[in-house]
Amino acid sequence: KYCKHDVDTTEQIVKLRKNYLKCKQMLGAMKGIPTEKALYMTNAKVTAAYLGASRKEWNDGRVYEYPPNLDKDIIPKEVIEFFDTINDTSIPDEELFKTSLTIDIGGCPTKYAWGGVHGSLLCYHEKATESRVIQNRDVTSLYPSLIIKYGYLSRNVESPEFFKQTYDTRLQAKKDGDKEVSNTLKLPLNIVSGATEQIYNDLYDPRQARGMRISGQLFLTELVMRLINSCKSFKLLNFNTDGLMYSVDKVELPKVDEVCRQWELTTRFELETDEIDRVWIKDVNNLLFVKTNGKVKTVGGYLNYGISEKGAWN
């Protein structure tokens, strides 16, 4: 009975995860990796193989340079001082990278750490009105964009141009409605940032991984601070490494749009905007919002509709 149940359950998981397995199979095929080997590999391992990464040893994991187009002056000095501790060699790695900074950003409790930034109002609900709007702005493909535009790809990869080619091909496939190619190439683009931090992966390059994480947080913080300083009615609701949610008086929307446009020009990132009707926030990791077009989106594991296909088993 136990063995039959095991097999039957595995079959159900295979059905639920069909698209995920197909993406891994196709990605392997693009690099000449046999199906049975590709399916056996983790996402991180197959991504490293796809990008042609070869293991190298690096000893510059605490070298970080601020991007020249980052406006450090507008970022709270406590945040800059926190990331400057990377240069304090008296703090061992195992201690330093467990540290974090908790700070108030525009009335929103926010935590900075070496892996990302998370801030949110707690137990909060708001509904848009005729005079006040709620918006969510996310950076389009933040980590792939940081890798391509700021050179944060693992130095173990044989061809940075191949990564950019993968990114461009995926965008074109998405535009053409080719879901199969789009979904397949989405895998390495999403996985590469995390794989660069994995010590046993061929992509492992701590300097590049940390630089990408730190710069991403700082660029988003710059955008948030510009909005806070420019718009009196601006209220930050939720803030993470690649996006922010806020409410603002409708009369100040032109200011918001201009600040975002200037930030895009300076950083060379693109922002995607969701217009929101209502939002419920439990905490930094769990929220639900209804867009003005009626679509519902949940973030975090606190709220689920049916069985999630994103995880192996939820």
Coordinates of C-alpha atoms in Angstrom, one line a residue:
K1 CA 0.0 0.0 0.0
Y2 CA 2.8 2.4 0.9
C3 CA 4.7 1.8 -2.3
K4 CA 1.7 2.2 -4.5
H5 CA 0.8 5.4 -2.7
D6 CA 4.3 6.7 -3.3
V7 CA 4.2 6.0 -7.0
D8 CA 0.7 7.4 -7.4
T9 CA 1.6 10.6 -5.5
T10 CA 4.8 11.0 -7.6
E11 CA 2.7 10.7 -10.7
Q12 CA 0.5 13.5 -9.5
I13 CA 3.5 15.7 -8.8
V14 CA 4.8 15.0 -12.3
K15 CA 1.5 16.2 -13.7
L16 CA 1.5 19.3 -11.5
R17 CA 5.1 20.1 -12.4
K18 CA 5.0 19.2 -16.1
N19 CA 5.9 22.6 -17.3
Y20 CA 8.7 22.9 -14.9
L21 CA 10.2 19.6 -15.9
K22 CA 9.7 20.4 -19.6
C23 CA 11.6 23.7 -19.2
K24 CA 14.6 21.9 -17.6
Q25 CA 14.5 19.3 -20.3
M26 CA 14.5 21.9 -23.1
L27 CA 17.2 24.0 -21.5
G28 CA 19.4 21.0 -21.3
A29 CA 18.7 20.2 -24.9
M30 CA 19.8 23.7 -26.0
K31 CA 23.2 22.9 -24.5
G32 CA 23.4 19.2 -25.6
I33 CA 22.7 17.8 -22.2
P34 CA 20.8 14.5 -22.3
T35 CA 17.2 14.6 -20.8
E36 CA 17.9 12.1 -18.1
K37 CA 20.9 14.2 -16.9
A38 CA 19.1 17.5 -17.1
L39 CA 16.2 16.3 -15.1
Y40 CA 18.6 14.9 -12.5
M41 CA 20.3 18.3 -12.1
T42 CA 19.1 21.1 -9.8
N43 CA 18.0 24.3 -11.5
A44 CA 21.2 25.9 -10.3
K45 CA 23.4 23.1 -11.8
V46 CA 21.6 23.0 -15.1
T47 CA 21.9 26.9 -15.3
A48 CA 25.6 26.7 -14.7
A49 CA 26.0 24.0 -17.4
Y50 CA 23.8 26.0 -19.9
L51 CA 26.0 29.1 -19.3
G52 CA 29.1 27.1 -19.7
A53 CA 30.5 28.0 -16.3
S54 CA 33.8 26.5 -15.1
R55 CA 34.7 26.6 -11.4
K56 CA 37.3 29.2 -10.3
E57 CA 38.5 30.2 -6.9
W58 CA 38.0 33.9 -5.8
N59 CA 39.3 35.7 -2.7
D60 CA 37.8 39.2 -3.4
G61 CA 34.3 38.5 -2.0
R62 CA 34.4 41.6 0.1
V63 CA 35.2 44.0 -2.7
Y64 CA 32.4 46.4 -3.5
E65 CA 32.2 49.6 -5.6
Y66 CA 29.2 51.8 -5.6
P67 CA 27.8 52.3 -9.1
P68 CA 28.9 55.8 -10.4
N69 CA 25.3 56.7 -11.3
L70 CA 24.0 56.0 -7.8
D71 CA 23.0 59.1 -5.8
K72 CA 24.4 58.2 -2.4
D73 CA 23.6 61.6 -1.0
I74 CA 19.8 61.0 -1.0
I75 CA 20.1 57.6 0.7
P76 CA 19.9 57.6 4.5
K77 CA 23.5 57.7 5.9
E78 CA 22.7 54.8 8.2
V79 CA 22.1 52.6 5.1
I80 CA 25.4 53.6 3.5
E81 CA 27.3 53.1 6.7
F82 CA 25.7 49.6 7.1
F83 CA 27.0 48.5 3.7
D84 CA 30.4 50.2 4.2
T85 CA 31.0 47.6 7.0
I86 CA 32.0 45.2 4.2
N87 CA 35.3 47.0 4.3
D88 CA 35.8 46.4 8.0
T89 CA 38.2 43.4 8.0
S90 CA 38.0 43.1 11.8
I91 CA 34.6 41.5 11.3
P92 CA 34.8 37.9 10.1
D93 CA 32.6 36.9 7.1
E94 CA 30.5 34.5 9.2
E95 CA 29.5 37.4 11.5
L96 CA 29.3 40.2 8.9
F97 CA 26.9 38.6 6.5
K98 CA 24.4 37.7 9.4
T99 CA 24.1 41.4 10.3
S100 CA 21.1 43.6 9.3
L101 CA 19.9 47.1 9.7
T102 CA 16.3 48.0 10.8
I103 CA 15.3 51.6 9.9
D104 CA 12.2 53.7 9.3
I105 CA 11.9 54.7 5.7
G106 CA 9.1 57.2 5.2
G107 CA 7.1 55.7 8.1
C108 CA 7.6 52.2 6.9
P109 CA 9.6 49.8 9.1
T110 CA 12.4 48.5 6.8
K111 CA 15.1 45.9 7.2
Y112 CA 18.3 45.9 5.1
A113 CA 20.4 42.8 4.9
W114 CA 23.1 41.4 2.6
G115 CA 20.6 39.4 0.6
G116 CA 17.9 42.1 0.1
V117 CA 15.7 44.8 1.6
H118 CA 12.2 44.3 3.0
G119 CA 9.9 46.9 4.4
S120 CA 6.2 47.0 5.1
L121 CA 3.3 48.4 7.1
L122 CA 1.8 45.7 9.3
C123 CA -1.9 44.6 9.4
Y124 CA -2.8 47.3 7.0
H125 CA -5.7 47.8 4.6
E126 CA -6.4 50.6 2.1
K127 CA -8.9 51.2 -0.7
A128 CA -8.3 53.7 -3.6
T129 CA -10.7 56.6 -3.8
E130 CA -11.5 59.3 -6.3
S131 CA -8.8 61.5 -4.9
R132 CA -6.2 58.9 -3.9
V133 CA -4.6 56.1 -5.9
I134 CA -2.6 53.0 -5.0
Q135 CA 0.2 51.8 -7.2
N136 CA 2.8 49.0 -7.3
R137 CA 5.9 49.6 -9.3
D138 CA 8.4 46.7 -9.9
V139 CA 11.6 46.8 -11.8
T140 CA 11.4 44.6 -14.9
S141 CA 13.8 41.7 -14.5
L142 CA 15.9 43.4 -11.8
Y143 CA 18.7 40.9 -11.4
P144 CA 19.2 40.0 -15.1
S145 CA 19.2 43.8 -15.8
L146 CA 21.8 44.4 -13.0
I147 CA 23.9 41.6 -14.5
I148 CA 23.8 42.9 -18.0
K149 CA 23.9 46.7 -17.4
Y150 CA 26.3 46.7 -14.5
G151 CA 28.5 43.7 -15.2
Y152 CA 27.5 41.4 -12.2
L153 CA 27.5 38.1 -14.1
S154 CA 29.7 35.4 -12.6
R155 CA 33.2 35.7 -13.8
N156 CA 33.2 31.9 -14.3
V157 CA 30.9 32.2 -17.3
E158 CA 32.6 31.7 -20.6
S159 CA 30.6 34.3 -22.5
P160 CA 28.7 37.3 -21.0
E161 CA 27.4 38.0 -24.5
F162 CA 25.6 34.6 -24.4
F163 CA 23.8 35.6 -21.3
K164 CA 22.6 38.8 -22.9
Q165 CA 21.6 36.9 -26.0
T166 CA 19.5 34.6 -23.8
Y167 CA 17.8 37.6 -22.3
D168 CA 17.1 39.2 -25.7
T169 CA 15.8 35.9 -27.1
R170 CA 13.5 35.4 -24.2
L171 CA 12.1 38.9 -24.5
Q172 CA 11.4 38.4 -28.2
A173 CA 9.8 35.0 -27.6
K174 CA 7.5 36.5 -24.9
K175 CA 6.6 39.3 -27.4
D176 CA 5.9 36.7 -30.1
G177 CA 3.7 34.7 -27.8
D178 CA 6.1 31.7 -27.9
K179 CA 5.5 30.5 -24.3
E180 CA 7.6 27.4 -24.6
V181 CA 10.8 29.2 -25.4
S182 CA 10.0 32.1 -23.1
N183 CA 9.4 29.9 -20.1
T184 CA 12.5 27.8 -20.8
L185 CA 14.8 30.8 -21.0
K186 CA 13.2 32.4 -18.0
L187 CA 14.7 29.6 -15.9
P188 CA 18.4 30.5 -16.2
L189 CA 17.7 34.2 -16.1
N190 CA 15.9 33.8 -12.7
I191 CA 18.2 31.2 -11.3
V192 CA 21.7 32.7 -12.1
S193 CA 21.6 35.3 -9.3
G194 CA 21.1 32.7 -6.6
A195 CA 23.4 30.2 -8.1
T196 CA 26.2 32.8 -8.1
E197 CA 26.0 32.6 -4.3
Q198 CA 26.1 28.8 -4.0
I199 CA 29.5 27.7 -2.9
Y200 CA 29.3 24.3 -4.6
N201 CA 28.0 25.6 -7.9
D202 CA 30.3 26.3 -10.9
L203 CA 28.8 29.9 -11.0
Y204 CA 30.0 30.7 -7.5
D205 CA 31.5 34.2 -7.4
P206 CA 30.8 36.0 -4.1
R207 CA 32.0 39.4 -5.2
Q208 CA 29.6 39.5 -8.1
A209 CA 26.7 38.1 -6.1
R210 CA 27.1 40.6 -3.3
G211 CA 27.6 43.6 -5.6
M212 CA 24.4 42.7 -7.4
R213 CA 22.4 42.4 -4.1
I214 CA 23.8 45.6 -2.6
S215 CA 23.4 47.7 -5.7
G216 CA 19.8 46.5 -6.3
Q217 CA 18.8 47.6 -2.8
L218 CA 20.5 51.0 -3.1
F219 CA 19.0 51.8 -6.5
L220 CA 15.5 51.1 -5.2
T221 CA 16.2 53.1 -2.0
E222 CA 17.2 56.0 -4.1
L223 CA 13.9 55.8 -6.0
V224 CA 11.9 55.6 -2.7
M225 CA 13.7 58.6 -1.2
R226 CA 13.1 60.7 -4.3
L227 CA 9.4 60.0 -4.2
I228 CA 9.2 60.7 -0.5
N229 CA 11.1 64.0 -1.0
S230 CA 9.1 65.1 -4.0
C231 CA 5.5 64.2 -3.0
K232 CA 4.0 65.4 0.3
S233 CA 1.1 62.9 0.1
F234 CA 3.3 59.9 -0.7
K235 CA 2.8 56.9 1.7
L236 CA 5.0 53.9 1.4
L237 CA 3.1 50.7 2.0
N238 CA 5.5 47.9 1.0
F239 CA 9.1 47.9 -0.2
N240 CA 11.4 45.1 -1.3
T241 CA 14.5 44.6 -3.4
D242 CA 12.8 44.9 -6.8
G243 CA 9.7 47.1 -6.2
L244 CA 7.5 49.2 -4.0
M245 CA 3.8 49.8 -3.3
Y246 CA 2.5 53.2 -2.2
S247 CA -0.6 55.4 -2.1
V248 CA -0.6 59.1 -3.2
D249 CA -3.0 61.9 -3.8
K250 CA -4.1 61.8 -7.5
V251 CA -3.0 65.4 -8.0
E252 CA 0.6 64.4 -7.3
L253 CA 0.6 61.6 -9.8
P254 CA 2.4 63.7 -12.4
K255 CA 5.2 64.2 -9.9
V256 CA 5.4 60.5 -9.2
D257 CA 5.6 59.7 -13.0
E258 CA 8.3 62.3 -13.5
V259 CA 10.5 61.0 -10.6
C260 CA 10.1 57.5 -11.9
R261 CA 10.9 58.5 -15.5
Q262 CA 14.1 60.4 -14.4
W263 CA 15.2 57.4 -12.3
E264 CA 14.7 55.0 -15.2
L265 CA 16.8 57.3 -17.4
T266 CA 19.6 57.4 -14.8
T267 CA 19.7 53.7 -13.9
R268 CA 18.6 52.3 -17.3
F269 CA 16.0 50.1 -15.6
E270 CA 12.4 49.8 -16.6
L271 CA 9.4 50.0 -14.2
E272 CA 6.1 48.1 -14.6
T273 CA 3.1 49.7 -12.9
D274 CA 0.0 48.0 -11.4
E275 CA -3.0 50.1 -10.6
I276 CA -4.6 48.9 -7.4
D277 CA -8.1 49.2 -6.1
R278 CA -7.7 47.6 -2.6
V279 CA -4.8 46.1 -0.7
W280 CA -4.5 44.0 2.5
I281 CA -1.1 43.6 4.1
K282 CA -0.4 41.1 6.9
D283 CA 3.3 41.7 7.0
V284 CA 6.4 42.1 4.8
N285 CA 6.0 38.7 3.2
N286 CA 2.3 38.3 2.9
L287 CA -0.2 40.5 1.2
L288 CA -3.2 40.5 -1.2
F289 CA -4.3 43.1 -3.6
V290 CA -7.0 43.6 -6.2
K291 CA -6.1 45.5 -9.3
T292 CA -8.4 48.1 -10.8
N293 CA -9.1 45.5 -13.6
G294 CA -10.4 43.1 -11.0
K295 CA -7.4 40.7 -11.0
V296 CA -6.4 39.4 -7.6
K297 CA -2.7 38.8 -6.7
T298 CA -1.3 37.3 -3.6
V299 CA 2.2 37.4 -2.3
G300 CA 3.6 34.9 0.2
G301 CA 2.4 31.5 1.5
Y302 CA -0.2 32.9 3.9
L303 CA -2.8 32.9 1.2
N304 CA -3.1 30.3 -1.5
Y305 CA -5.7 29.4 -4.0
G306 CA -5.7 25.6 -4.7
I307 CA -2.4 23.8 -5.2
S308 CA 0.6 25.9 -6.1
E309 CA 2.5 24.8 -9.2
K310 CA 5.5 26.9 -8.2
G311 CA 6.8 24.6 -5.5
A312 CA 7.5 20.9 -5.5
W313 CA 4.7 20.3 -3.0
N314 CA 2.6 22.9 -1.2

